[in-house]
Amino acid sequence: MFSDYHVHSGFSFDSDETLDNIITKAISLGMKQIAITDHQDFNWPVPGESPSINMEEYTSAINHAKEKYSNQIQILKGIELGLMKGTKSQCQNLIYSNAFDFVIGSCHIVDDMDPYYSEFWKDRNDRDAFELYFKSLLEGLQMFDCIDTLGHMDYIVRYSPNKDSNYSVADYSDLIDEILKLIISKDIKLEINTANLAKGFSFPNPHIDIIKRYKELGGEYVTVGSDAHRACDIGYGFDKVKKIIDKYHLKIFTK
């Protein structure tokens, strides 16, 4: 069982899960490590939501868990940072002032809205929305060097009203190549995120065609994460991911 490098606890605004439940589930699966990677998105535009962590409480809770379970599993203090225009200094200050073991960089906001919400899709077609997402992601990545992995690269496809019926990686090949070349040059790994599989898709995030292209362009290392917001989803679909990793002769990055 691979270690899970993308997990959310009650410190994230969209999870109520306890650290104890997360850790005991990972132990039961035989994992050697678990990375707690709760959300931190600065300048979040969605009213009524606040994906911001009390870092003092977060650090204290994770340090306590590290000590409590030290003989059973290695716990990594992680963070999932939103790569949003205008937040570079805030993100850098957060990273430099905290001893994170693992940092995910992700794009959640496109045109001041999270595609998770149906309002984003009003008067938008998939082709333009997906292209805008990749452009926003590229813009965010160009500002950042201090992340370990690129999270759920084609995240937006999860939430299209049409799911992936209008999604072809080939339609965005130029943008995708730019993104992949950039992370390779910055030694940022590519995450294979299994949340899509848990939602019934036939592929993880990113699409298998993107993973294949990453390898073709010289990418070597990937991280594997469930993006679980509940303990029961930890490690979901990792058996399918193993087949992908083996097929393209990729390596698992661990701390």
Short mmCIF file of N, CA and C in Angstrom, two decimals, residues 98-252:
data_model
loop_
_atom_site.label_atom_id
_atom_site.label_comp_id
_atom_site.label_asym_id
_atom_site.label_seq_id
_atom_site.Cartn_x
_atom_site.Cartn_y
_atom_site.Cartn_z
N ASN A 98 6.97 28.23 8.65
CA ASN A 98 6.49 26.97 9.20
C ASN A 98 7.31 25.81 8.65
N ALA A 99 7.56 24.86 9.50
CA ALA A 99 8.39 23.72 9.10
C ALA A 99 7.50 22.62 8.50
N PHE A 100 7.04 22.85 7.28
CA PHE A 100 6.21 21.85 6.61
C PHE A 100 7.09 20.72 6.08
N ASP A 101 6.59 19.50 6.21
CA ASP A 101 7.27 18.35 5.64
C ASP A 101 6.94 18.19 4.16
N PHE A 102 5.76 18.70 3.75
CA PHE A 102 5.28 18.43 2.39
C PHE A 102 4.29 19.52 1.98
N VAL A 103 4.47 20.04 0.77
CA VAL A 103 3.62 21.14 0.28
C VAL A 103 3.03 20.78 -1.08
N ILE A 104 1.71 20.80 -1.15
CA ILE A 104 0.98 20.62 -2.42
C ILE A 104 0.60 22.00 -2.93
N GLY A 105 0.79 22.24 -4.21
CA GLY A 105 0.28 23.45 -4.84
C GLY A 105 -0.86 23.08 -5.77
N SER A 106 -2.00 23.74 -5.59
CA SER A 106 -3.20 23.40 -6.37
C SER A 106 -3.91 24.65 -6.84
N CYS A 107 -4.62 24.52 -7.95
CA CYS A 107 -5.48 25.60 -8.44
C CYS A 107 -6.93 25.23 -8.16
N HIS A 108 -7.59 26.05 -7.34
CA HIS A 108 -9.00 25.84 -7.02
C HIS A 108 -9.90 26.94 -7.58
N ILE A 109 -9.31 28.08 -7.90
CA ILE A 109 -10.09 29.25 -8.28
C ILE A 109 -9.83 29.63 -9.73
N VAL A 110 -10.90 29.80 -10.48
CA VAL A 110 -10.84 30.21 -11.87
C VAL A 110 -11.81 31.38 -12.04
N ASP A 111 -11.28 32.51 -12.48
CA ASP A 111 -12.13 33.69 -12.68
C ASP A 111 -12.92 34.02 -11.41
N ASP A 112 -12.23 34.00 -10.27
CA ASP A 112 -12.81 34.36 -8.97
C ASP A 112 -13.93 33.45 -8.51
N MET A 113 -13.90 32.19 -8.95
CA MET A 113 -14.93 31.24 -8.51
C MET A 113 -14.36 29.83 -8.51
N ASP A 114 -14.77 29.04 -7.54
CA ASP A 114 -14.39 27.64 -7.50
C ASP A 114 -15.33 26.87 -8.43
N PRO A 115 -14.81 26.13 -9.40
CA PRO A 115 -15.67 25.36 -10.32
C PRO A 115 -16.53 24.31 -9.61
N TYR A 116 -16.26 24.07 -8.34
CA TYR A 116 -17.10 23.17 -7.56
C TYR A 116 -18.55 23.64 -7.55
N TYR A 117 -18.74 24.95 -7.62
CA TYR A 117 -20.08 25.53 -7.51
C TYR A 117 -20.76 25.66 -8.87
N SER A 118 -22.04 25.36 -8.89
CA SER A 118 -22.79 25.38 -10.16
C SER A 118 -22.82 26.77 -10.78
N GLU A 119 -22.70 27.81 -9.94
CA GLU A 119 -22.74 29.18 -10.47
C GLU A 119 -21.61 29.43 -11.47
N PHE A 120 -20.48 28.75 -11.24
CA PHE A 120 -19.34 28.93 -12.15
C PHE A 120 -19.71 28.54 -13.58
N TRP A 121 -20.56 27.54 -13.72
CA TRP A 121 -20.84 26.96 -15.03
C TRP A 121 -21.96 27.68 -15.78
N LYS A 122 -22.57 28.65 -15.13
CA LYS A 122 -23.63 29.40 -15.80
C LYS A 122 -23.04 30.17 -16.98
N ASP A 123 -23.60 29.95 -18.14
CA ASP A 123 -23.17 30.63 -19.37
C ASP A 123 -21.74 30.29 -19.78
N ARG A 124 -21.23 29.15 -19.33
CA ARG A 124 -19.88 28.71 -19.75
C ARG A 124 -19.99 27.37 -20.46
N ASN A 125 -19.15 27.16 -21.45
CA ASN A 125 -19.04 25.83 -22.06
C ASN A 125 -17.76 25.17 -21.57
N ASP A 126 -17.72 23.85 -21.67
CA ASP A 126 -16.58 23.10 -21.13
C ASP A 126 -15.27 23.50 -21.79
N ARG A 127 -15.28 23.66 -23.09
CA ARG A 127 -14.04 23.95 -23.82
C ARG A 127 -13.37 25.20 -23.28
N ASP A 128 -14.14 26.27 -23.15
CA ASP A 128 -13.57 27.53 -22.67
C ASP A 128 -13.21 27.47 -21.20
N ALA A 129 -14.05 26.79 -20.40
CA ALA A 129 -13.79 26.70 -18.97
C ALA A 129 -12.53 25.91 -18.68
N PHE A 130 -12.36 24.78 -19.36
CA PHE A 130 -11.17 23.96 -19.14
C PHE A 130 -9.90 24.71 -19.56
N GLU A 131 -9.99 25.42 -20.68
CA GLU A 131 -8.83 26.18 -21.14
C GLU A 131 -8.47 27.28 -20.15
N LEU A 132 -9.47 27.96 -19.64
CA LEU A 132 -9.24 29.02 -18.65
C LEU A 132 -8.61 28.46 -17.39
N TYR A 133 -9.05 27.27 -17.00
CA TYR A 133 -8.46 26.63 -15.82
C TYR A 133 -6.97 26.37 -16.03
N PHE A 134 -6.61 25.77 -17.15
CA PHE A 134 -5.19 25.47 -17.40
C PHE A 134 -4.36 26.75 -17.48
N LYS A 135 -4.92 27.80 -18.04
CA LYS A 135 -4.20 29.08 -18.08
C LYS A 135 -4.01 29.64 -16.67
N SER A 136 -5.03 29.53 -15.84
CA SER A 136 -4.93 30.02 -14.46
C SER A 136 -3.90 29.21 -13.68
N LEU A 137 -3.89 27.91 -13.90
CA LEU A 137 -2.92 27.05 -13.23
C LEU A 137 -1.50 27.40 -13.65
N LEU A 138 -1.29 27.59 -14.93
CA LEU A 138 0.03 27.95 -15.43
C LEU A 138 0.49 29.27 -14.84
N GLU A 139 -0.40 30.23 -14.79
CA GLU A 139 -0.07 31.54 -14.24
C GLU A 139 0.35 31.43 -12.77
N GLY A 140 -0.38 30.59 -12.02
CA GLY A 140 -0.05 30.39 -10.62
C GLY A 140 1.29 29.71 -10.44
N LEU A 141 1.54 28.68 -11.24
CA LEU A 141 2.80 27.93 -11.13
C LEU A 141 4.01 28.79 -11.47
N GLN A 142 3.85 29.73 -12.38
CA GLN A 142 4.97 30.57 -12.78
C GLN A 142 5.48 31.42 -11.60
N MET A 143 4.64 31.62 -10.59
CA MET A 143 5.02 32.45 -9.44
C MET A 143 5.68 31.65 -8.33
N PHE A 144 5.55 30.32 -8.35
CA PHE A 144 5.94 29.51 -7.20
C PHE A 144 7.04 28.52 -7.53
N ASP A 145 7.98 28.41 -6.59
CA ASP A 145 9.05 27.42 -6.70
C ASP A 145 9.09 26.50 -5.48
N CYS A 146 8.40 26.88 -4.41
CA CYS A 146 8.59 26.23 -3.11
C CYS A 146 7.49 25.22 -2.79
N ILE A 147 7.06 24.46 -3.80
CA ILE A 147 6.09 23.40 -3.56
C ILE A 147 6.69 22.07 -3.97
N ASP A 148 6.22 21.00 -3.38
CA ASP A 148 6.75 19.67 -3.67
C ASP A 148 6.05 18.99 -4.83
N THR A 149 4.74 19.22 -4.94
CA THR A 149 3.97 18.50 -5.97
C THR A 149 2.84 19.37 -6.48
N LEU A 150 2.42 19.13 -7.72
CA LEU A 150 1.28 19.81 -8.32
C LEU A 150 0.04 18.96 -8.11
N GLY A 151 -0.91 19.49 -7.34
CA GLY A 151 -2.10 18.73 -6.99
C GLY A 151 -3.16 18.71 -8.07
N HIS A 152 -3.86 17.60 -8.17
CA HIS A 152 -5.03 17.35 -9.06
C HIS A 152 -5.07 18.28 -10.28
N MET A 153 -4.16 18.05 -11.20
CA MET A 153 -3.90 19.00 -12.29
C MET A 153 -5.13 19.38 -13.11
N ASP A 154 -6.03 18.46 -13.40
CA ASP A 154 -7.23 18.81 -14.16
C ASP A 154 -8.48 18.74 -13.28
N TYR A 155 -8.34 19.29 -12.10
CA TYR A 155 -9.39 19.34 -11.07
C TYR A 155 -10.75 19.78 -11.60
N ILE A 156 -10.76 20.75 -12.49
CA ILE A 156 -12.01 21.36 -12.95
C ILE A 156 -12.95 20.34 -13.60
N VAL A 157 -12.39 19.30 -14.21
CA VAL A 157 -13.22 18.33 -14.94
C VAL A 157 -14.17 17.61 -13.98
N ARG A 158 -13.77 17.45 -12.73
CA ARG A 158 -14.62 16.78 -11.74
C ARG A 158 -16.02 17.41 -11.65
N TYR A 159 -16.07 18.72 -11.85
CA TYR A 159 -17.27 19.46 -11.48
C TYR A 159 -18.05 20.01 -12.67
N SER A 160 -17.58 19.72 -13.88
CA SER A 160 -18.39 20.11 -15.03
C SER A 160 -19.73 19.40 -14.99
N PRO A 161 -20.81 20.10 -15.33
CA PRO A 161 -22.12 19.44 -15.40
C PRO A 161 -22.12 18.26 -16.37
N ASN A 162 -21.19 18.30 -17.32
CA ASN A 162 -21.08 17.23 -18.31
C ASN A 162 -20.00 16.21 -17.97
N LYS A 163 -19.39 16.37 -16.77
CA LYS A 163 -18.28 15.51 -16.35
C LYS A 163 -17.18 15.55 -17.43
N ASP A 164 -16.72 14.39 -17.90
CA ASP A 164 -15.62 14.38 -18.87
C ASP A 164 -16.08 14.11 -20.30
N SER A 165 -17.39 14.23 -20.54
CA SER A 165 -17.89 13.87 -21.88
C SER A 165 -17.36 14.79 -22.97
N ASN A 166 -16.96 16.01 -22.60
CA ASN A 166 -16.40 16.95 -23.58
C ASN A 166 -14.91 17.21 -23.34
N TYR A 167 -14.27 16.33 -22.60
CA TYR A 167 -12.87 16.54 -22.22
C TYR A 167 -11.93 15.68 -23.04
N SER A 168 -11.05 16.34 -23.76
CA SER A 168 -9.98 15.65 -24.49
C SER A 168 -8.68 16.37 -24.17
N VAL A 169 -7.72 15.65 -23.63
CA VAL A 169 -6.43 16.25 -23.29
C VAL A 169 -5.80 16.91 -24.51
N ALA A 170 -6.00 16.33 -25.68
CA ALA A 170 -5.40 16.85 -26.91
C ALA A 170 -5.84 18.29 -27.21
N ASP A 171 -7.03 18.68 -26.75
CA ASP A 171 -7.52 20.03 -27.00
C ASP A 171 -6.69 21.09 -26.29
N TYR A 172 -5.94 20.69 -25.28
CA TYR A 172 -5.19 21.64 -24.46
C TYR A 172 -3.71 21.28 -24.43
N SER A 173 -3.25 20.59 -25.45
CA SER A 173 -1.91 20.02 -25.42
C SER A 173 -0.82 21.08 -25.25
N ASP A 174 -0.97 22.24 -25.88
CA ASP A 174 0.06 23.27 -25.75
C ASP A 174 0.17 23.77 -24.32
N LEU A 175 -0.96 24.05 -23.70
CA LEU A 175 -0.97 24.52 -22.32
C LEU A 175 -0.47 23.44 -21.36
N ILE A 176 -0.92 22.24 -21.59
CA ILE A 176 -0.52 21.13 -20.71
C ILE A 176 0.99 20.89 -20.81
N ASP A 177 1.52 20.97 -22.03
CA ASP A 177 2.96 20.81 -22.19
C ASP A 177 3.73 21.91 -21.45
N GLU A 178 3.22 23.14 -21.52
CA GLU A 178 3.87 24.24 -20.80
C GLU A 178 3.89 23.97 -19.29
N ILE A 179 2.76 23.51 -18.78
CA ILE A 179 2.66 23.23 -17.35
C ILE A 179 3.62 22.11 -16.95
N LEU A 180 3.62 21.04 -17.71
CA LEU A 180 4.47 19.89 -17.38
C LEU A 180 5.95 20.24 -17.50
N LYS A 181 6.32 20.97 -18.54
CA LYS A 181 7.73 21.38 -18.69
C LYS A 181 8.15 22.28 -17.54
N LEU A 182 7.24 23.13 -17.12
CA LEU A 182 7.55 24.06 -16.02
C LEU A 182 7.78 23.32 -14.71
N ILE A 183 6.90 22.38 -14.38
CA ILE A 183 7.10 21.68 -13.10
C ILE A 183 8.34 20.79 -13.14
N ILE A 184 8.63 20.23 -14.30
CA ILE A 184 9.85 19.41 -14.42
C ILE A 184 11.07 20.29 -14.20
N SER A 185 11.07 21.48 -14.79
CA SER A 185 12.21 22.39 -14.66
C SER A 185 12.38 22.88 -13.22
N LYS A 186 11.28 22.94 -12.47
CA LYS A 186 11.33 23.41 -11.08
C LYS A 186 11.43 22.27 -10.08
N ASP A 187 11.56 21.06 -10.58
CA ASP A 187 11.62 19.87 -9.73
C ASP A 187 10.38 19.74 -8.85
N ILE A 188 9.24 20.09 -9.41
CA ILE A 188 7.94 19.89 -8.76
C ILE A 188 7.36 18.59 -9.30
N LYS A 189 6.97 17.70 -8.40
CA LYS A 189 6.45 16.41 -8.83
C LYS A 189 5.00 16.55 -9.31
N LEU A 190 4.52 15.53 -9.99
CA LEU A 190 3.13 15.49 -10.44
C LEU A 190 2.34 14.57 -9.53
N GLU A 191 1.28 15.10 -8.95
CA GLU A 191 0.43 14.25 -8.11
C GLU A 191 -0.53 13.42 -8.96
N ILE A 192 -0.67 12.16 -8.58
CA ILE A 192 -1.77 11.34 -9.10
C ILE A 192 -2.79 11.27 -7.98
N ASN A 193 -3.92 11.91 -8.21
CA ASN A 193 -4.95 12.12 -7.19
C ASN A 193 -6.15 11.23 -7.51
N THR A 194 -6.54 10.39 -6.55
CA THR A 194 -7.56 9.37 -6.84
C THR A 194 -8.99 9.81 -6.54
N ALA A 195 -9.20 11.06 -6.16
CA ALA A 195 -10.56 11.50 -5.84
C ALA A 195 -11.50 11.33 -7.03
N ASN A 196 -10.98 11.52 -8.24
CA ASN A 196 -11.81 11.30 -9.42
C ASN A 196 -12.35 9.87 -9.47
N LEU A 197 -11.49 8.91 -9.14
CA LEU A 197 -11.92 7.51 -9.15
C LEU A 197 -13.03 7.28 -8.13
N ALA A 198 -12.92 7.93 -6.98
CA ALA A 198 -13.95 7.80 -5.95
C ALA A 198 -15.27 8.41 -6.40
N LYS A 199 -15.20 9.36 -7.35
CA LYS A 199 -16.40 10.01 -7.86
C LYS A 199 -16.95 9.32 -9.10
N GLY A 200 -16.36 8.18 -9.47
CA GLY A 200 -16.91 7.40 -10.57
C GLY A 200 -16.27 7.61 -11.92
N PHE A 201 -15.23 8.44 -11.99
CA PHE A 201 -14.54 8.63 -13.26
C PHE A 201 -13.67 7.41 -13.57
N SER A 202 -13.29 7.28 -14.82
CA SER A 202 -12.45 6.15 -15.23
C SER A 202 -10.97 6.48 -15.13
N PHE A 203 -10.64 7.71 -14.77
CA PHE A 203 -9.25 8.14 -14.68
C PHE A 203 -9.06 8.99 -13.43
N PRO A 204 -7.81 9.04 -12.93
CA PRO A 204 -7.53 9.91 -11.78
C PRO A 204 -7.32 11.34 -12.27
N ASN A 205 -6.93 12.22 -11.35
CA ASN A 205 -6.45 13.55 -11.76
C ASN A 205 -4.92 13.54 -11.61
N PRO A 206 -4.18 13.84 -12.66
CA PRO A 206 -4.70 14.18 -13.98
C PRO A 206 -5.04 12.94 -14.80
N HIS A 207 -5.60 13.21 -15.96
CA HIS A 207 -5.95 12.16 -16.91
C HIS A 207 -4.72 11.33 -17.25
N ILE A 208 -4.92 10.07 -17.56
CA ILE A 208 -3.80 9.17 -17.88
C ILE A 208 -2.98 9.70 -19.06
N ASP A 209 -3.63 10.38 -20.01
CA ASP A 209 -2.89 10.94 -21.14
C ASP A 209 -1.90 12.01 -20.68
N ILE A 210 -2.25 12.74 -19.62
CA ILE A 210 -1.33 13.75 -19.08
C ILE A 210 -0.17 13.07 -18.36
N ILE A 211 -0.47 12.01 -17.62
CA ILE A 211 0.59 11.27 -16.93
C ILE A 211 1.57 10.70 -17.95
N LYS A 212 1.05 10.17 -19.03
CA LYS A 212 1.90 9.62 -20.11
C LYS A 212 2.78 10.72 -20.69
N ARG A 213 2.19 11.89 -20.93
CA ARG A 213 2.94 13.02 -21.50
C ARG A 213 4.02 13.51 -20.53
N TYR A 214 3.71 13.52 -19.26
CA TYR A 214 4.69 13.89 -18.23
C TYR A 214 5.93 13.02 -18.34
N LYS A 215 5.73 11.74 -18.51
CA LYS A 215 6.84 10.80 -18.66
C LYS A 215 7.61 11.08 -19.96
N GLU A 216 6.89 11.33 -21.04
CA GLU A 216 7.53 11.59 -22.33
C GLU A 216 8.42 12.84 -22.29
N LEU A 217 8.00 13.82 -21.49
CA LEU A 217 8.74 15.08 -21.40
C LEU A 217 9.91 15.01 -20.41
N GLY A 218 10.06 13.88 -19.75
CA GLY A 218 11.18 13.72 -18.83
C GLY A 218 10.79 13.68 -17.37
N GLY A 219 9.49 13.72 -17.08
CA GLY A 219 9.05 13.61 -15.69
C GLY A 219 9.37 12.23 -15.14
N GLU A 220 9.77 12.19 -13.89
CA GLU A 220 10.22 10.92 -13.32
C GLU A 220 9.45 10.54 -12.06
N TYR A 221 9.17 11.53 -11.21
CA TYR A 221 8.57 11.23 -9.91
C TYR A 221 7.12 11.72 -9.83
N VAL A 222 6.30 10.92 -9.16
CA VAL A 222 4.92 11.31 -8.86
C VAL A 222 4.68 11.13 -7.36
N THR A 223 3.68 11.85 -6.87
CA THR A 223 3.16 11.58 -5.53
C THR A 223 1.76 11.02 -5.69
N VAL A 224 1.30 10.29 -4.69
CA VAL A 224 -0.01 9.64 -4.76
C VAL A 224 -0.84 10.10 -3.58
N GLY A 225 -2.04 10.60 -3.87
CA GLY A 225 -2.91 11.07 -2.80
C GLY A 225 -4.36 10.80 -3.09
N SER A 226 -5.11 10.50 -2.05
CA SER A 226 -6.54 10.22 -2.20
C SER A 226 -7.39 11.49 -2.18
N ASP A 227 -6.82 12.59 -1.66
CA ASP A 227 -7.61 13.81 -1.44
C ASP A 227 -8.79 13.52 -0.52
N ALA A 228 -8.59 12.56 0.39
CA ALA A 228 -9.67 12.14 1.28
C ALA A 228 -10.04 13.25 2.25
N HIS A 229 -11.34 13.45 2.40
CA HIS A 229 -11.87 14.35 3.43
C HIS A 229 -12.56 13.55 4.53
N ARG A 230 -12.58 12.23 4.33
CA ARG A 230 -13.09 11.27 5.33
C ARG A 230 -12.10 10.12 5.43
N ALA A 231 -11.95 9.61 6.63
CA ALA A 231 -10.97 8.54 6.84
C ALA A 231 -11.25 7.33 5.96
N CYS A 232 -12.51 7.05 5.69
CA CYS A 232 -12.86 5.86 4.92
C CYS A 232 -12.36 5.92 3.47
N ASP A 233 -12.00 7.12 2.98
CA ASP A 233 -11.55 7.26 1.59
C ASP A 233 -10.04 7.22 1.44
N ILE A 234 -9.32 7.12 2.54
CA ILE A 234 -7.86 7.09 2.47
C ILE A 234 -7.41 5.85 1.69
N GLY A 235 -6.51 6.07 0.74
CA GLY A 235 -5.98 4.96 -0.05
C GLY A 235 -6.89 4.48 -1.15
N TYR A 236 -8.02 5.17 -1.38
CA TYR A 236 -8.97 4.71 -2.39
C TYR A 236 -8.32 4.71 -3.78
N GLY A 237 -8.48 3.61 -4.49
CA GLY A 237 -8.03 3.53 -5.88
C GLY A 237 -6.53 3.39 -6.07
N PHE A 238 -5.80 3.17 -4.99
CA PHE A 238 -4.34 3.10 -5.12
C PHE A 238 -3.90 1.87 -5.91
N ASP A 239 -4.74 0.82 -5.94
CA ASP A 239 -4.42 -0.36 -6.74
C ASP A 239 -4.41 -0.01 -8.23
N LYS A 240 -5.34 0.86 -8.65
CA LYS A 240 -5.39 1.28 -10.05
C LYS A 240 -4.21 2.20 -10.38
N VAL A 241 -3.85 3.05 -9.42
CA VAL A 241 -2.72 3.95 -9.63
C VAL A 241 -1.42 3.17 -9.79
N LYS A 242 -1.29 2.09 -9.03
CA LYS A 242 -0.07 1.28 -9.14
C LYS A 242 0.13 0.78 -10.56
N LYS A 243 -0.95 0.38 -11.21
CA LYS A 243 -0.85 -0.10 -12.58
C LYS A 243 -0.38 1.01 -13.52
N ILE A 244 -0.86 2.22 -13.29
CA ILE A 244 -0.45 3.36 -14.12
C ILE A 244 1.03 3.66 -13.91
N ILE A 245 1.44 3.69 -12.65
CA ILE A 245 2.84 3.98 -12.32
C ILE A 245 3.77 2.93 -12.92
N ASP A 246 3.38 1.68 -12.82
CA ASP A 246 4.19 0.61 -13.38
C ASP A 246 4.25 0.69 -14.91
N LYS A 247 3.12 0.99 -15.53
CA LYS A 247 3.05 1.04 -16.99
C LYS A 247 4.01 2.08 -17.57
N TYR A 248 4.08 3.25 -16.89
CA TYR A 248 4.91 4.34 -17.41
C TYR A 248 6.26 4.45 -16.71
N HIS A 249 6.58 3.45 -15.91
CA HIS A 249 7.90 3.37 -15.26
C HIS A 249 8.23 4.64 -14.48
N LEU A 250 7.25 5.09 -13.71
CA LEU A 250 7.44 6.27 -12.86
C LEU A 250 7.90 5.84 -11.48
N LYS A 251 8.37 6.80 -10.71
CA LYS A 251 8.84 6.52 -9.35
C LYS A 251 7.98 7.31 -8.34
N ILE A 252 7.77 6.69 -7.18
CA ILE A 252 7.02 7.35 -6.12
C ILE A 252 7.96 8.23 -5.30
#
